Coordinates of C-alpha atoms in Angstrom, one line a residue:
X273 CA 0.0 0.0 0.0
X274 CA 2.8 2.4 0.8
X275 CA 4.5 1.6 -2.5
X276 CA 1.3 2.3 -4.4
X277 CA 0.9 5.7 -2.6
X278 CA 4.5 6.5 -3.4
X279 CA 4.1 5.7 -7.1
X280 CA 0.7 7.5 -7.3
X281 CA 2.3 10.6 -5.7
X282 CA 5.2 10.6 -8.1
X283 CA 2.9 10.1 -11.1
X284 CA 0.8 13.1 -10.0
X285 CA 3.9 15.3 -9.7
X286 CA 5.1 14.0 -13.0
X287 CA 1.9 15.0 -14.8
X288 CA 1.9 18.4 -13.1
X289 CA 5.4 19.1 -14.2
X290 CA 4.6 18.2 -17.8
X291 CA 1.4 20.3 -17.8
X292 CA 3.2 23.3 -16.2
X293 CA 6.1 23.0 -18.7
X294 CA 3.7 22.7 -21.7
X295 CA 1.6 25.7 -20.4
X296 CA 4.7 27.9 -20.3
X297 CA 5.7 26.7 -23.8
X298 CA 2.2 27.5 -25.1
X299 CA 2.0 31.1 -23.9
X300 CA 5.6 32.3 -24.4
X301 CA 5.6 32.1 -28.3
X302 CA 2.3 33.9 -28.4
X303 CA 3.8 36.8 -26.5
X304 CA 6.3 37.3 -29.4
X305 CA 5.8 39.5 -32.4
X306 CA 5.7 36.7 -35.0
X307 CA 2.4 35.5 -36.4
X308 CA 2.9 32.1 -38.1
X309 CA -0.2 32.6 -40.3
X310 CA 0.9 36.0 -41.6
X311 CA 4.5 34.6 -42.1
X312 CA 3.1 31.8 -44.2
X313 CA 1.0 34.2 -46.3
X314 CA 4.1 36.4 -46.8
X315 CA 6.1 33.3 -47.9
X316 CA 3.4 32.4 -50.4
X317 CA 3.3 36.0 -51.7
X318 CA 7.1 36.1 -52.0
X319 CA 6.9 33.1 -54.3
X320 CA 4.9 35.1 -56.8
X321 CA 1.5 33.4 -56.3
X322 CA -1.5 35.6 -57.0
X323 CA -4.6 35.4 -54.9
X324 CA -7.6 37.6 -54.6
X325 CA -8.9 38.9 -51.3
X326 CA -11.4 36.0 -50.8
X327 CA -8.7 33.4 -51.5
X328 CA -6.4 35.1 -49.0
X329 CA -9.1 35.0 -46.4
X330 CA -9.8 31.3 -47.0
X331 CA -6.1 30.5 -46.8
X332 CA -5.8 32.5 -43.6
X333 CA -8.6 30.6 -42.0
X334 CA -7.2 27.2 -43.2
X335 CA -3.7 28.1 -41.8
X336 CA -5.1 29.3 -38.5
X337 CA -6.9 26.0 -38.1
X338 CA -3.8 24.1 -39.2
X339 CA -1.6 25.9 -36.7
X340 CA -4.2 25.6 -33.9
X341 CA -4.9 29.4 -33.7
X342 CA -8.7 29.3 -34.1
X343 CA -10.9 30.2 -31.1
X344 CA -10.1 31.9 -27.9
X345 CA -6.8 31.6 -26.2
X346 CA -8.3 29.2 -23.6
X347 CA -9.7 27.0 -26.4
X348 CA -6.4 27.0 -28.2
X349 CA -4.6 26.0 -25.0
X350 CA -7.0 23.2 -24.3
X351 CA -6.7 21.9 -27.9
X352 CA -2.9 22.2 -27.6
X353 CA -2.7 20.1 -24.4
X354 CA -5.1 17.4 -25.7
X355 CA -3.3 17.2 -29.1
X356 CA 0.2 16.8 -27.5
X357 CA -0.7 14.5 -24.5
X358 CA -3.2 12.3 -26.3
X359 CA -2.0 12.1 -29.9
X360 CA 1.5 13.5 -30.0
X361 CA 0.5 15.6 -33.0
X362 CA 2.4 19.0 -33.2
X363 CA 0.9 19.8 -36.6
X364 CA 2.8 20.8 -39.7
X365 CA 6.1 22.7 -39.7
X366 CA 5.9 26.3 -40.9
X367 CA 9.4 26.5 -42.3
X368 CA 9.1 23.1 -44.1
X369 CA 5.4 23.1 -44.8
X370 CA 3.5 20.8 -45.0
X371 CA 5.9 18.3 -43.5
X372 CA 4.6 17.2 -40.0
X373 CA 6.7 18.3 -37.1
X374 CA 6.8 14.8 -35.7
X375 CA 8.4 13.5 -38.9
X376 CA 11.1 16.1 -38.7
X377 CA 11.8 15.2 -35.0
X378 CA 11.9 11.5 -35.7
X379 CA 14.4 12.1 -38.5
X380 CA 16.7 14.2 -36.3
X381 CA 16.3 12.3 -33.1
X382 CA 18.6 9.3 -34.0
X383 CA 21.4 11.7 -34.9
X384 CA 21.2 13.6 -31.6
X385 CA 20.6 10.6 -29.5
X386 CA 23.4 8.6 -31.1
X387 CA 25.9 11.5 -30.6
X388 CA 24.9 12.6 -27.1
X389 CA 24.2 9.2 -25.6
X390 CA 27.5 7.8 -26.8
X391 CA 29.5 10.9 -25.7
X392 CA 27.7 11.2 -22.4
X393 CA 28.2 7.5 -21.5
X394 CA 31.9 7.6 -22.5
X395 CA 32.5 10.7 -20.4
X396 CA 30.5 9.3 -17.5
X397 CA 32.4 5.9 -17.4
X398 CA 35.9 7.5 -17.9
X399 CA 35.2 10.4 -15.5
X400 CA 33.9 8.2 -12.7
X401 CA 36.8 5.8 -13.1
X402 CA 39.4 8.4 -13.0
X403 CA 37.7 10.5 -10.3
X404 CA 37.4 7.4 -8.1
X405 CA 41.1 6.6 -8.4
X406 CA 42.1 10.2 -7.9
X407 CA 40.0 10.6 -4.8
X408 CA 41.2 7.3 -3.3
X409 CA 44.9 8.1 -3.7
X410 CA 45.1 11.9 -3.8
X411 CA 48.7 11.9 -2.8
X412 CA 49.9 10.1 -5.9
X413 CA 51.4 12.1 -8.8
X414 CA 49.0 10.5 -11.3
X415 CA 46.0 11.6 -9.2
X416 CA 47.3 15.1 -9.0
X417 CA 47.9 15.2 -12.7
X418 CA 44.4 13.9 -13.5
X419 CA 42.9 16.4 -11.2
X420 CA 44.9 19.2 -12.8
X421 CA 43.7 18.2 -16.2
X422 CA 40.1 18.0 -15.1
X423 CA 40.2 21.4 -13.4
X424 CA 41.7 22.8 -16.6
X425 CA 39.1 21.3 -18.9
X426 CA 35.9 21.8 -16.8
X427 CA 35.6 25.6 -17.2
X428 CA 36.0 25.5 -21.0
X429 CA 32.6 25.9 -22.7
X430 CA 32.0 22.9 -25.0
X431 CA 31.3 25.1 -28.0
X432 CA 34.6 26.9 -27.6
X433 CA 36.4 23.6 -27.5
X434 CA 34.3 22.5 -30.5
X435 CA 35.4 25.6 -32.4
X436 CA 39.1 25.0 -31.5
X437 CA 38.9 21.3 -32.5
X438 CA 37.2 22.3 -35.8
X439 CA 39.9 24.8 -36.6
X440 CA 42.8 22.5 -35.7
X441 CA 41.5 19.2 -37.2
X442 CA 39.3 20.4 -40.0
X443 CA 41.0 23.5 -41.3
X444 CA 44.6 23.5 -40.3
X445 CA 45.4 19.8 -40.6
X446 CA 42.2 18.8 -42.6
X447 CA 41.8 15.4 -40.9
X448 CA 38.1 15.5 -40.3
X449 CA 35.4 17.1 -42.5
X450 CA 34.6 20.7 -41.7
X451 CA 30.8 20.1 -41.9
X452 CA 28.8 16.9 -41.7
X453 CA 28.8 15.1 -45.1
X454 CA 27.2 11.7 -44.9
X455 CA 27.7 9.2 -47.8
X456 CA 26.7 5.7 -48.5
X457 CA 23.7 3.6 -49.2
X458 CA 21.1 3.1 -46.4
X459 CA 22.3 0.6 -43.7
X460 CA 25.6 0.0 -45.5
X461 CA 29.0 -0.2 -43.9
X462 CA 30.0 3.0 -45.9
X463 CA 27.1 4.9 -44.3
X464 CA 27.9 3.7 -40.8
X465 CA 31.6 4.5 -41.1
X466 CA 30.7 7.9 -42.6
X467 CA 28.4 8.7 -39.6
X468 CA 31.1 7.6 -37.1
X469 CA 33.8 9.6 -38.9
X470 CA 31.6 12.8 -39.0
X471 CA 30.7 12.4 -35.3
X472 CA 34.2 12.1 -33.9
X473 CA 34.8 15.9 -33.5
X474 CA 31.4 16.8 -32.2
X475 CA 31.6 13.9 -29.7
X476 CA 35.1 14.8 -28.6
X477 CA 34.1 18.4 -27.9
X478 CA 31.4 17.1 -25.5
X479 CA 33.3 14.2 -24.0
X480 CA 36.4 16.2 -23.1
X481 CA 34.6 19.0 -21.2
X482 CA 32.0 16.7 -19.5
X483 CA 34.8 14.3 -18.5
X484 CA 36.4 17.1 -16.4
X485 CA 33.1 17.6 -14.4
X486 CA 32.7 13.9 -13.7
X487 CA 36.3 13.6 -12.4
X488 CA 36.0 16.6 -10.1
X489 CA 32.6 15.5 -8.8
X490 CA 33.5 11.8 -8.1
X491 CA 36.9 12.8 -6.6
X492 CA 35.2 15.1 -4.1
X493 CA 32.7 12.3 -3.2
X494 CA 35.5 9.7 -2.8
X495 CA 37.8 12.0 -0.8
X496 CA 34.9 12.5 1.7
X497 CA 33.8 8.9 1.9
X498 CA 37.3 7.4 2.5
X499 CA 37.4 9.1 6.0
X500 CA 33.9 7.8 7.0
X501 CA 33.6 5.5 10.0
X502 CA 32.3 2.5 7.9
X503 CA 35.5 2.7 5.7
X504 CA 37.7 2.8 8.8
X505 CA 35.8 -0.2 10.2
X506 CA 36.3 -2.1 6.9
X507 CA 40.1 -1.4 7.1
X508 CA 40.1 -2.7 10.7
X509 CA 38.5 -5.9 9.5
X510 CA 41.4 -6.4 7.2
X511 CA 39.6 -6.1 4.0
X512 CA 41.7 -5.4 0.9
X513 CA 41.9 -1.9 -0.6
X514 CA 40.3 -3.2 -3.8
X515 CA 37.4 -4.7 -2.0
X516 CA 36.9 -1.5 0.1
X517 CA 37.0 0.6 -3.0
X518 CA 34.6 -1.5 -5.1
X519 CA 32.2 -2.6 -2.4
X520 CA 32.0 0.3 0.0
X521 CA 33.3 3.5 -1.7
X522 CA 32.1 3.1 -5.3
X523 CA 28.4 2.3 -4.5
X524 CA 28.1 5.4 -2.3
X525 CA 30.0 7.7 -4.6
X526 CA 28.2 6.7 -7.7
X527 CA 24.6 7.4 -6.4
X528 CA 24.6 11.2 -7.2
X529 CA 26.3 10.5 -10.5
X530 CA 23.4 8.2 -11.5
X531 CA 20.9 10.9 -10.8
X532 CA 22.7 13.4 -12.8
X533 CA 23.3 10.9 -15.7
X534 CA 19.5 10.4 -15.9
X535 CA 18.9 14.1 -16.1
X536 CA 21.6 14.4 -18.8
X537 CA 19.9 11.7 -20.8
X538 CA 16.6 13.6 -20.5
X539 CA 18.3 16.8 -21.7
X540 CA 19.6 15.0 -24.8
X541 CA 16.2 15.9 -26.4
X542 CA 17.4 19.5 -26.5
X543 CA 20.2 18.5 -28.7
X544 CA 23.7 20.0 -28.5
X545 CA 22.7 23.3 -30.0
X546 CA 25.9 25.1 -30.8
X547 CA 27.9 22.0 -31.6
X548 CA 25.3 20.8 -34.1
X549 CA 25.2 24.3 -35.7
X550 CA 29.0 24.5 -35.8
X551 CA 29.4 21.1 -37.5
X552 CA 26.1 21.3 -39.4
X553 CA 25.1 18.1 -37.6
X554 CA 21.5 17.2 -38.5
X555 CA 20.2 16.7 -35.0
X556 CA 17.5 18.3 -32.8
X557 CA 19.8 21.2 -31.9
X558 CA 20.0 22.3 -35.5
X559 CA 16.2 21.7 -35.8
X560 CA 15.6 24.1 -32.8
X561 CA 17.9 26.7 -34.3
X562 CA 16.0 26.5 -37.6
X563 CA 12.7 26.8 -35.8
X564 CA 13.9 30.0 -34.0
X565 CA 15.2 31.6 -37.1
X566 CA 12.1 30.9 -39.1
X567 CA 9.6 31.7 -36.3
X568 CA 8.3 28.2 -36.7
X569 CA 5.9 27.8 -33.7
X570 CA 4.9 24.2 -34.2
X571 CA 8.5 23.0 -34.7
X572 CA 9.8 24.9 -31.7
X573 CA 7.0 23.7 -29.5
X574 CA 7.4 20.1 -30.7
X575 CA 11.1 19.9 -30.0
X576 CA 10.9 21.7 -26.6
X577 CA 7.8 19.7 -25.6
X578 CA 9.7 16.5 -26.2
X579 CA 12.5 17.8 -24.0
X580 CA 10.1 18.7 -21.2
X581 CA 8.5 15.3 -21.2
X582 CA 11.9 13.5 -21.5
X583 CA 13.4 15.3 -18.5
X584 CA 10.3 14.8 -16.4
X585 CA 10.2 11.1 -17.3
X586 CA 13.9 10.6 -16.5
X587 CA 13.4 12.3 -13.1
X588 CA 10.4 10.1 -12.3
X589 CA 12.2 6.9 -13.3
X590 CA 15.1 7.8 -11.0
X591 CA 12.6 8.5 -8.2
X592 CA 11.1 5.1 -8.7
X593 CA 14.3 3.0 -9.0
X594 CA 16.4 4.9 -6.4
X595 CA 15.3 2.6 -3.6
X596 CA 16.5 -0.4 -5.6
X597 CA 19.9 1.3 -6.1
X598 CA 20.3 2.5 -2.5
X599 CA 18.9 0.1 0.1
X600 CA 19.0 2.9 2.7
X601 CA 16.1 4.6 0.9
X602 CA 12.6 3.2 1.1
X603 CA 9.4 4.1 -0.7
X604 CA 7.4 6.4 1.5

């Protein structure tokens, strides 16, 4: 019964967070100066199409219905919430009309998820491993050197590092392509190798900086844990250093990192905006950038709505499984 109450409470909070996020997302674009219907009419006029006044009015009404702008603001809001939560329909894209927003998101999502999931997991594993060893033996020269490298890397914005890597390895030495150029037939080895080759620099710009944060964070946790009473007791029992490190220190030091990793995975649905723009990487970040430039309400709301739902879902999943990870926590 306690478990059911705990799950029900988390689900209520989960839904409230999503509705609140979607509400903010609904109202903020409508406070801006851009009208998607008028923008589409201007785009049609710029292409040289001639329409009389009645045709323009009919097209305006059709576009208003397509973009969910018919009715009062409350009616628009209620239709927006129902459409997203029940059907996942974000309507057509303004900048790439009449392509559905969901189709554009599904095309870009594998690129962003492949890049960010791979780079995040690599940085997480390496950073936790190095940080654990550096915190366990802080007096060693290797630990001091690793900490110094991490402190140097951590403050560097990832997009600055991406720009430096692009200049050095794409312009000066011309090892990697300057922009993303994918070649090869679908599902062929040439296509896979082309994707991997084009993803090396974007992934490196993310891994190197995030690696520094993980090292510093885990080292601080390990340095604090190694002086705790239960670690001293384990030493007095005569347990080996390896056993103490892997069975006592690691499970306690890794708990906050698992929480932050889940949030990072949720935030992947934002894409790596500047990195994707810099390398012309066809992911969600580039899609959001296009939506902002073109004043594309539906595309912008679709990508950000997906991010809101993903972060809320990742947080809820962590809340539900945390008691399984840490036996000291119980469902209440």
